[in-house]
mmCIF file of C-alpha atoms in Angstrom:
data_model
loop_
_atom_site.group_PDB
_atom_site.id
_atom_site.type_symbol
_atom_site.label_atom_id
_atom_site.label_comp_id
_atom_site.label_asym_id
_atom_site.label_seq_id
_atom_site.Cartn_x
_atom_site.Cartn_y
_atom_site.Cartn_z
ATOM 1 C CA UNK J 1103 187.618 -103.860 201.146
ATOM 2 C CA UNK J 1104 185.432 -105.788 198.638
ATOM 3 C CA UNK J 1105 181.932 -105.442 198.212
ATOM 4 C CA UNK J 1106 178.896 -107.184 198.805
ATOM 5 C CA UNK J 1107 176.278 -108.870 196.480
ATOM 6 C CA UNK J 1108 172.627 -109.847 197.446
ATOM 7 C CA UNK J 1109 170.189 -111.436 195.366
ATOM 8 C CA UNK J 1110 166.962 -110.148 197.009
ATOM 9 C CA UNK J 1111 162.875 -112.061 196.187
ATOM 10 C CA UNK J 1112 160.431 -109.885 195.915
ATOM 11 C CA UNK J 1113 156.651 -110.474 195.672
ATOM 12 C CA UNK J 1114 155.158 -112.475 192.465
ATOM 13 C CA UNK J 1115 152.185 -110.589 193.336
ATOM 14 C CA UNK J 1116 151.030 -109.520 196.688
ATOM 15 C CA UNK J 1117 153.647 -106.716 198.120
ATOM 16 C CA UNK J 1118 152.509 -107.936 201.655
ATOM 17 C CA UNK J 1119 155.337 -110.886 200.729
ATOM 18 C CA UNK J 1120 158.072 -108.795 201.018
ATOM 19 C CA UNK J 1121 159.833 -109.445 203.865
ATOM 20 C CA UNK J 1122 161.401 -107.057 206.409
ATOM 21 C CA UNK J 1123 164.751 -107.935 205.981
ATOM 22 C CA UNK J 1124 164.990 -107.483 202.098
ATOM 23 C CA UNK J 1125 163.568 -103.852 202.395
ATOM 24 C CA UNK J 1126 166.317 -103.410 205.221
ATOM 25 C CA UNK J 1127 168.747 -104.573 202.205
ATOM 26 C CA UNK J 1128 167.106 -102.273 199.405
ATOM 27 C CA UNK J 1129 167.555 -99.254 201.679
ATOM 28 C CA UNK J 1130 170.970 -100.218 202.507
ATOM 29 C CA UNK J 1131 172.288 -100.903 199.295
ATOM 30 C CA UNK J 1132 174.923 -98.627 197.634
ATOM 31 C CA UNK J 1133 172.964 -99.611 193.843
ATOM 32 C CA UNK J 1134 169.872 -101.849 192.942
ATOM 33 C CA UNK J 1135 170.087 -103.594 189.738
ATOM 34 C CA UNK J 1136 166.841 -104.015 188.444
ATOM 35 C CA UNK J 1137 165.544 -106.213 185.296
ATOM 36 C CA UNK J 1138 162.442 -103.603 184.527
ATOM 37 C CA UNK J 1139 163.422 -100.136 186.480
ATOM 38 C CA UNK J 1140 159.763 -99.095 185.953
ATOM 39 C CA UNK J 1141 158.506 -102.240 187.659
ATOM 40 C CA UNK J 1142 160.907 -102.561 190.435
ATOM 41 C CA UNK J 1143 160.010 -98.465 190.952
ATOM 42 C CA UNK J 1144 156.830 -99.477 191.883
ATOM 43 C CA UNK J 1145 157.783 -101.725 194.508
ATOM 44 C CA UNK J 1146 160.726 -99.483 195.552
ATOM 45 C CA UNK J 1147 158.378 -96.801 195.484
ATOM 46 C CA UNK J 1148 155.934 -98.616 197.912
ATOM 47 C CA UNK J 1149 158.286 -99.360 200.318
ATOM 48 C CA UNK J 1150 159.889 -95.909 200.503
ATOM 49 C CA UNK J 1151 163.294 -96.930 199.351
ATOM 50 C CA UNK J 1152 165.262 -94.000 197.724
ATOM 51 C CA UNK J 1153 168.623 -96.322 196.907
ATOM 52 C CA UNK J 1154 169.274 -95.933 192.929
ATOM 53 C CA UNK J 1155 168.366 -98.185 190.643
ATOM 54 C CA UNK J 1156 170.296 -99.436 187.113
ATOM 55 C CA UNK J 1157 169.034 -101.907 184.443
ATOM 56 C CA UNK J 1158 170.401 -105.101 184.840
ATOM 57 C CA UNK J 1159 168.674 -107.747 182.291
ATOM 58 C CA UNK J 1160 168.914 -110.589 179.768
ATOM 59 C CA UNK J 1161 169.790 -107.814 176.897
ATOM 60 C CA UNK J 1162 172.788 -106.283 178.480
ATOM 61 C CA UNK J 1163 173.966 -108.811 181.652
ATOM 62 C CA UNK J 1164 176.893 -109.658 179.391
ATOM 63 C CA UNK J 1165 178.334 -106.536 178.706
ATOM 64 C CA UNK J 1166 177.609 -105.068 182.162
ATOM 65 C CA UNK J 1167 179.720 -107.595 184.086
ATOM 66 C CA UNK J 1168 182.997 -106.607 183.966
ATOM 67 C CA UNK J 1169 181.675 -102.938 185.786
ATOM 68 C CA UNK J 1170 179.918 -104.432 188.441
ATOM 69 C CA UNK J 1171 182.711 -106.776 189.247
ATOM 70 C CA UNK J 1172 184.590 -103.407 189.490
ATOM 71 C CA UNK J 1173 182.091 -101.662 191.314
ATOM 72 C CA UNK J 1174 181.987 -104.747 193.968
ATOM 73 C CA UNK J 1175 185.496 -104.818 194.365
ATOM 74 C CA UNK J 1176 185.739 -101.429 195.646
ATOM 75 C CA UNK J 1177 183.592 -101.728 197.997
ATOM 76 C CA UNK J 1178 179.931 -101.360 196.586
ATOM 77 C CA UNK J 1179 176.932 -102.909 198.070
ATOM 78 C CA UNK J 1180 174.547 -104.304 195.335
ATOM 79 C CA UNK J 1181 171.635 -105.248 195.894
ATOM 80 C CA UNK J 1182 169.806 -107.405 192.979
ATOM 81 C CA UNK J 1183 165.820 -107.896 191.978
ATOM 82 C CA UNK J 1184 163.845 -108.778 189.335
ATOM 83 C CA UNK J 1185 160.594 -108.676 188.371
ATOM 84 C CA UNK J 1186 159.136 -110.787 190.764
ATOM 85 C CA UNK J 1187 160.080 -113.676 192.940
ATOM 86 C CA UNK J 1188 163.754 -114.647 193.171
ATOM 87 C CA UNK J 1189 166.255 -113.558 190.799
ATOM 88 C CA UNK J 1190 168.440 -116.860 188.290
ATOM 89 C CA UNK J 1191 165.657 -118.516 188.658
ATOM 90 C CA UNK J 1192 164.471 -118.121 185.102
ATOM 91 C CA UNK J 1193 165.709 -114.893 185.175
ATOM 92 C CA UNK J 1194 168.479 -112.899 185.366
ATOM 93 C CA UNK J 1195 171.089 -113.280 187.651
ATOM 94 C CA UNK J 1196 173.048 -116.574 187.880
ATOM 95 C CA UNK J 1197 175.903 -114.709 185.283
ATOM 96 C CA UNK J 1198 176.446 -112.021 187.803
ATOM 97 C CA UNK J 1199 176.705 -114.899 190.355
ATOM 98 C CA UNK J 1200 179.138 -116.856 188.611
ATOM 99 C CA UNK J 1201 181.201 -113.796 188.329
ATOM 100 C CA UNK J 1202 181.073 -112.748 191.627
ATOM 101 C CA UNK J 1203 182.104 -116.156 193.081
ATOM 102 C CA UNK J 1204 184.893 -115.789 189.835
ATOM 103 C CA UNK J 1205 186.495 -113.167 191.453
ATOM 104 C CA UNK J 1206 185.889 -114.004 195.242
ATOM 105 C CA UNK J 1207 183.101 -111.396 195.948
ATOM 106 C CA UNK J 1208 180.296 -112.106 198.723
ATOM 107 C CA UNK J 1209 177.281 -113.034 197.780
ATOM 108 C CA UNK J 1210 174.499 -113.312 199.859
ATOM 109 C CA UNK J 1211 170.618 -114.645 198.738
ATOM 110 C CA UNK J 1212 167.937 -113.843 200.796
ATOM 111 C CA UNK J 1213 164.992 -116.264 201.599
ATOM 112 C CA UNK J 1214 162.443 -115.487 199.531
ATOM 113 C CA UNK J 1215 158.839 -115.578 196.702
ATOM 114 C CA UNK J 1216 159.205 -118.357 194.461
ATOM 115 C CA UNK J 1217 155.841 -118.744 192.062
ATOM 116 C CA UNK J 1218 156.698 -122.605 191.707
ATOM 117 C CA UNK J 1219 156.964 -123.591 195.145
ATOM 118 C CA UNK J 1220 153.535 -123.164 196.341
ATOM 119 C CA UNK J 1221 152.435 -124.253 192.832
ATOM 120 C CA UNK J 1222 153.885 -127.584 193.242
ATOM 121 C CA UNK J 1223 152.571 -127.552 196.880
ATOM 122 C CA UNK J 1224 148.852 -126.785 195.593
ATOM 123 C CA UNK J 1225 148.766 -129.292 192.870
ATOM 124 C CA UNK J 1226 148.477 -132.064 195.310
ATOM 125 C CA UNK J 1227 150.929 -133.869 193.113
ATOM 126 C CA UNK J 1228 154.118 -135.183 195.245
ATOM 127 C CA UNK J 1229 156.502 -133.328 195.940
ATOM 128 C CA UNK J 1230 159.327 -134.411 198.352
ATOM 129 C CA UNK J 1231 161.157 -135.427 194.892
ATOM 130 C CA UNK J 1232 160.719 -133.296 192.117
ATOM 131 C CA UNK J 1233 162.318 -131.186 188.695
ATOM 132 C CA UNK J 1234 162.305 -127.893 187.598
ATOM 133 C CA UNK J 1235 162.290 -127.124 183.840
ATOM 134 C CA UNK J 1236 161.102 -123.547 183.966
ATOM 135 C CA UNK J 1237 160.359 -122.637 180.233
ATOM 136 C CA UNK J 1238 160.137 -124.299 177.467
ATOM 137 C CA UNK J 1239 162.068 -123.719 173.955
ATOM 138 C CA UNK J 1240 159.506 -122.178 171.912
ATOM 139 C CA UNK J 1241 160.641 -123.568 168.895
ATOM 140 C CA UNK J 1242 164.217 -125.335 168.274
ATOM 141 C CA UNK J 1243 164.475 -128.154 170.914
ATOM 142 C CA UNK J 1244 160.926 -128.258 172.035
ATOM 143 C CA UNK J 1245 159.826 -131.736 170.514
ATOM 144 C CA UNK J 1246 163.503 -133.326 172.091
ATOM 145 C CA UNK J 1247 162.673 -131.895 175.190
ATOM 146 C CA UNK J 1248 159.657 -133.532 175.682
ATOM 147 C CA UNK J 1249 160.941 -136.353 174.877
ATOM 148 C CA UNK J 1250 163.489 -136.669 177.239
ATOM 149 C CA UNK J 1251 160.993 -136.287 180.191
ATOM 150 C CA UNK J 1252 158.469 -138.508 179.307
ATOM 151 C CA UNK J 1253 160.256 -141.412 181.639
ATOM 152 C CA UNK J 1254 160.968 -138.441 184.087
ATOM 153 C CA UNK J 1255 159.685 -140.280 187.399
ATOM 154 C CA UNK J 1256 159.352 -136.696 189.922
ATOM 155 C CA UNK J 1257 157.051 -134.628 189.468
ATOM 156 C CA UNK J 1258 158.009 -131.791 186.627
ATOM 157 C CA UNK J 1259 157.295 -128.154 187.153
ATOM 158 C CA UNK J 1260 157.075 -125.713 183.974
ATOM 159 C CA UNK J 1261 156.901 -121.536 183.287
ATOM 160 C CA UNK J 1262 154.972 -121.447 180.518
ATOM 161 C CA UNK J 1263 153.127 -117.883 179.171
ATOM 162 C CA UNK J 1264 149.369 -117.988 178.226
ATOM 163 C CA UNK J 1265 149.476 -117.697 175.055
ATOM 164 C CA UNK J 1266 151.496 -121.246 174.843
ATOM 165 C CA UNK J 1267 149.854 -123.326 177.425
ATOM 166 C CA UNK J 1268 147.275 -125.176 174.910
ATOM 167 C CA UNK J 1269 149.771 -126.064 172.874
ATOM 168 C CA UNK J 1270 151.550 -127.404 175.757
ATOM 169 C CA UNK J 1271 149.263 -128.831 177.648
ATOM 170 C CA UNK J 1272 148.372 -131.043 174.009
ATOM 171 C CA UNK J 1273 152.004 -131.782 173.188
ATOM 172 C CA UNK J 1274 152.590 -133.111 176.583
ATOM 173 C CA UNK J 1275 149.193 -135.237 176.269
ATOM 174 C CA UNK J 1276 150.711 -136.722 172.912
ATOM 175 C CA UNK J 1277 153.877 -137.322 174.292
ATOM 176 C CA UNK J 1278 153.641 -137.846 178.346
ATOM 177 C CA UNK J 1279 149.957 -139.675 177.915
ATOM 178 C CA UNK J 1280 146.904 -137.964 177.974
ATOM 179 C CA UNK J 1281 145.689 -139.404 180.915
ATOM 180 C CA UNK J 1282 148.757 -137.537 183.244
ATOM 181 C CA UNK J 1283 147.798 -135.828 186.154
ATOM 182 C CA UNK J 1284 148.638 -131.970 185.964
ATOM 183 C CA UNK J 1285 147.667 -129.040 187.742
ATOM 184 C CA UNK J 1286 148.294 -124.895 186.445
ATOM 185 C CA UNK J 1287 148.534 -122.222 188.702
ATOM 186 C CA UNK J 1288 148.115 -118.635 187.547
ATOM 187 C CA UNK J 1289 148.543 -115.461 189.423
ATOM 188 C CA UNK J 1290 150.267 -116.781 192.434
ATOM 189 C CA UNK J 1291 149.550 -115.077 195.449
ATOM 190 C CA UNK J 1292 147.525 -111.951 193.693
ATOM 191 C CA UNK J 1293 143.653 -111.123 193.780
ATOM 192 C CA UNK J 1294 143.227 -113.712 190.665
ATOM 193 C CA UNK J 1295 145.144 -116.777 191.657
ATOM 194 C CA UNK J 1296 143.452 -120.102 190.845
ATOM 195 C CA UNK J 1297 144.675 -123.544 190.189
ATOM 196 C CA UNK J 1298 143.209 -126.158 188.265
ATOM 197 C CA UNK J 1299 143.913 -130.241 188.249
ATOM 198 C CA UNK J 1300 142.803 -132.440 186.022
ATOM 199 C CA UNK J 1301 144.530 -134.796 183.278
ATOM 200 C CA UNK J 1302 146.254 -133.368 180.646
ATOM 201 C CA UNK J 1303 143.771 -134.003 178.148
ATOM 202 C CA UNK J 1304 140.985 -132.792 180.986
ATOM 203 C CA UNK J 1305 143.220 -129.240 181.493
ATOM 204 C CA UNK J 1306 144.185 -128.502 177.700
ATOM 205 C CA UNK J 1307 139.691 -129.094 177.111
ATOM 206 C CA UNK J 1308 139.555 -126.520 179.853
ATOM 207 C CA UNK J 1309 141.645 -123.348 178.842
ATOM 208 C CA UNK J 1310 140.697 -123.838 175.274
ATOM 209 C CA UNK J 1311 136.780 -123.032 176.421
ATOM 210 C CA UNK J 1312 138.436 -120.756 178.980
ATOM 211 C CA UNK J 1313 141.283 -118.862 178.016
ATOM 212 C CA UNK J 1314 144.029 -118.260 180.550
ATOM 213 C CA UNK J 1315 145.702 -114.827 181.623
ATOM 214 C CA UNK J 1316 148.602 -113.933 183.718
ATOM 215 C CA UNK J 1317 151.566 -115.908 184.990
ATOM 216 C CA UNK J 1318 151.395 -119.959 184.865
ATOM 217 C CA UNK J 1319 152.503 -122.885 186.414
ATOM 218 C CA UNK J 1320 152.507 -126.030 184.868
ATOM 219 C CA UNK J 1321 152.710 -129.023 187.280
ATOM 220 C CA UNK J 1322 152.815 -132.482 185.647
ATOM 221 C CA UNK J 1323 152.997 -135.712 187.770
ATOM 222 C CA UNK J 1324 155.975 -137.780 186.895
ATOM 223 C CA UNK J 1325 155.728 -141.453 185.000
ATOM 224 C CA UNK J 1326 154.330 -144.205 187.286
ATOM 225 C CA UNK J 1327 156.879 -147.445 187.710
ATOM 226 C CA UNK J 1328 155.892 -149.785 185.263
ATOM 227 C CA UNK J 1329 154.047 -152.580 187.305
ATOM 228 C CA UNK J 1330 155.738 -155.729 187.889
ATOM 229 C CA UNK J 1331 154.230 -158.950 187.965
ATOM 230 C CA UNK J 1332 154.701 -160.800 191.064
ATOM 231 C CA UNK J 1333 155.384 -164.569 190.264
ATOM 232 C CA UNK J 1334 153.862 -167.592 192.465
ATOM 233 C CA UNK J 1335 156.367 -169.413 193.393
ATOM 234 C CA UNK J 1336 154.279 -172.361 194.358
ATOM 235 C CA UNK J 1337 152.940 -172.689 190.909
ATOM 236 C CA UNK J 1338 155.901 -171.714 189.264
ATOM 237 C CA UNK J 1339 157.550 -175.408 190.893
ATOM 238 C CA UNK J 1340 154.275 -177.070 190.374
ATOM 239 C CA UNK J 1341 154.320 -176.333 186.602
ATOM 240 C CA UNK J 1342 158.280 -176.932 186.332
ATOM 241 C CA UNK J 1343 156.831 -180.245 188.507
ATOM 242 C CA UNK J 1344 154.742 -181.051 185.613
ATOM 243 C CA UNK J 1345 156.966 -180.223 182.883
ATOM 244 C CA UNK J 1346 158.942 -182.608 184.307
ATOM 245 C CA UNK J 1347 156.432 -185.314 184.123
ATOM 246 C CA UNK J 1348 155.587 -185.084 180.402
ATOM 247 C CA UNK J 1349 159.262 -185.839 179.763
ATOM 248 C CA UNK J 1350 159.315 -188.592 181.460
ATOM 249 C CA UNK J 1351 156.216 -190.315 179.675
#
């Protein structure tokens, strides 16, 4: 009988997130595939959970596939975390997905942390309609990227690392308009955890005086419609009226 897979959240910083049910799946679990084995110890450790643990990550999620494929197919329960919050969403995972649903193996994701869902939420931007970029490309790409958003009408929601967010927050100014609403959220849900909202230009002011630390989210409000000009129809006849008159003379 074939396996099981389950993509399991855990906190992006307070460990009174996790939820009941995805320790009951830790504990359960044959393996846990973990991005950062020291990391998820901690949080394994916490919790009491004893189930082994194996590196699973960006570096070796290639070449570990066909195994675990293996593994699921006879019969293996796998449990899989990252870091923090939930895993393929700008981490690892969505390969190990694909393959699964490849070769007809259940998987199962649990409800769970995500650090740009109450980020969008706090900004205060809307958000019944909006995109997620996640990161950036640091280098190759990065201009075209921006590009391509600027007439992005939903609100846009960006990972970005400390170290980068000046620059971003001044390449979006230049390219989105300096005067775009944005709000960044750091440490989500740990001791730390502030947002900030301002205009582009007002936010990339404020973390050069100020520099930021920890995990960010970028939320940037989407491009307004371009106002349309409502016509008076009265006047519009009353010059065609006139118009009219003049050739006539």
């Amino acid at each position: 009988m074939a396996g099981k897979l389950y993509i399991v959240p855990t906190p992006v910083g307070n460990l009174d997130d996790m939820t009941p049910r995805a320790i009951a799946v830790l504990r359960d679990a044959h393996l846990v595939l973990a991005e950062d084995t020291r990391t998820s110890g901690v949080l394994m450790k916490h919790f009491g959970i004893t189930t082994p643990m194996r590196s699973h990550h960006k570096f070796n999620e290639h070449d570990t596939l066909p195994a675990l494929v293996e593994e699921l197919q006879g019969g293996s329960i796998i449990a899989l975390v990252t870091d923090a919050g939930t895993p393929a969403i700008s981490d690892p995972g969505f390969l190990l997905v694909r393959e699964c649903r490849r070769h007809d193996i259940e998987v199962e994701t649990l409800p769970g942390a995500t650090a740009f869902v109450p980020a969008l939420v706090n900004s205060g931007l809307p958000c019944e309609r909006f995109t997620f970029e996640g990161f950036l490309p640091q280098k190759k790409g990065r201009a075209s990227r921006l590009e391509s958003l600027a007439a992005e009408p939903r609100t846009m929601i960006f990972y970005e690392s400390p170290m980068r967010l000046v620059k971003t927050l001044e390449q979006m100014a230049e390219v989105f308009g300096a005067d775009r609403e944005a709000s960044v959220s750091r440490e989500i849900s740990k001791l730390h955890n502030t947002t900030h909202n301002g205009t582009l230009s007002e936010l990339a002011t404020y973390f050069k005086a100020n520099a930021p630390r920890g995990e960010i989210v970028l939320v940037v409000e989407g491009k307004a419609p371009e106002a349309t000009v409502k016509v008076d129809k009265y006047a519009k006849f009353k010059q065609k009226h006139i118009n009219q008159l003049k050739n006539n003379e």
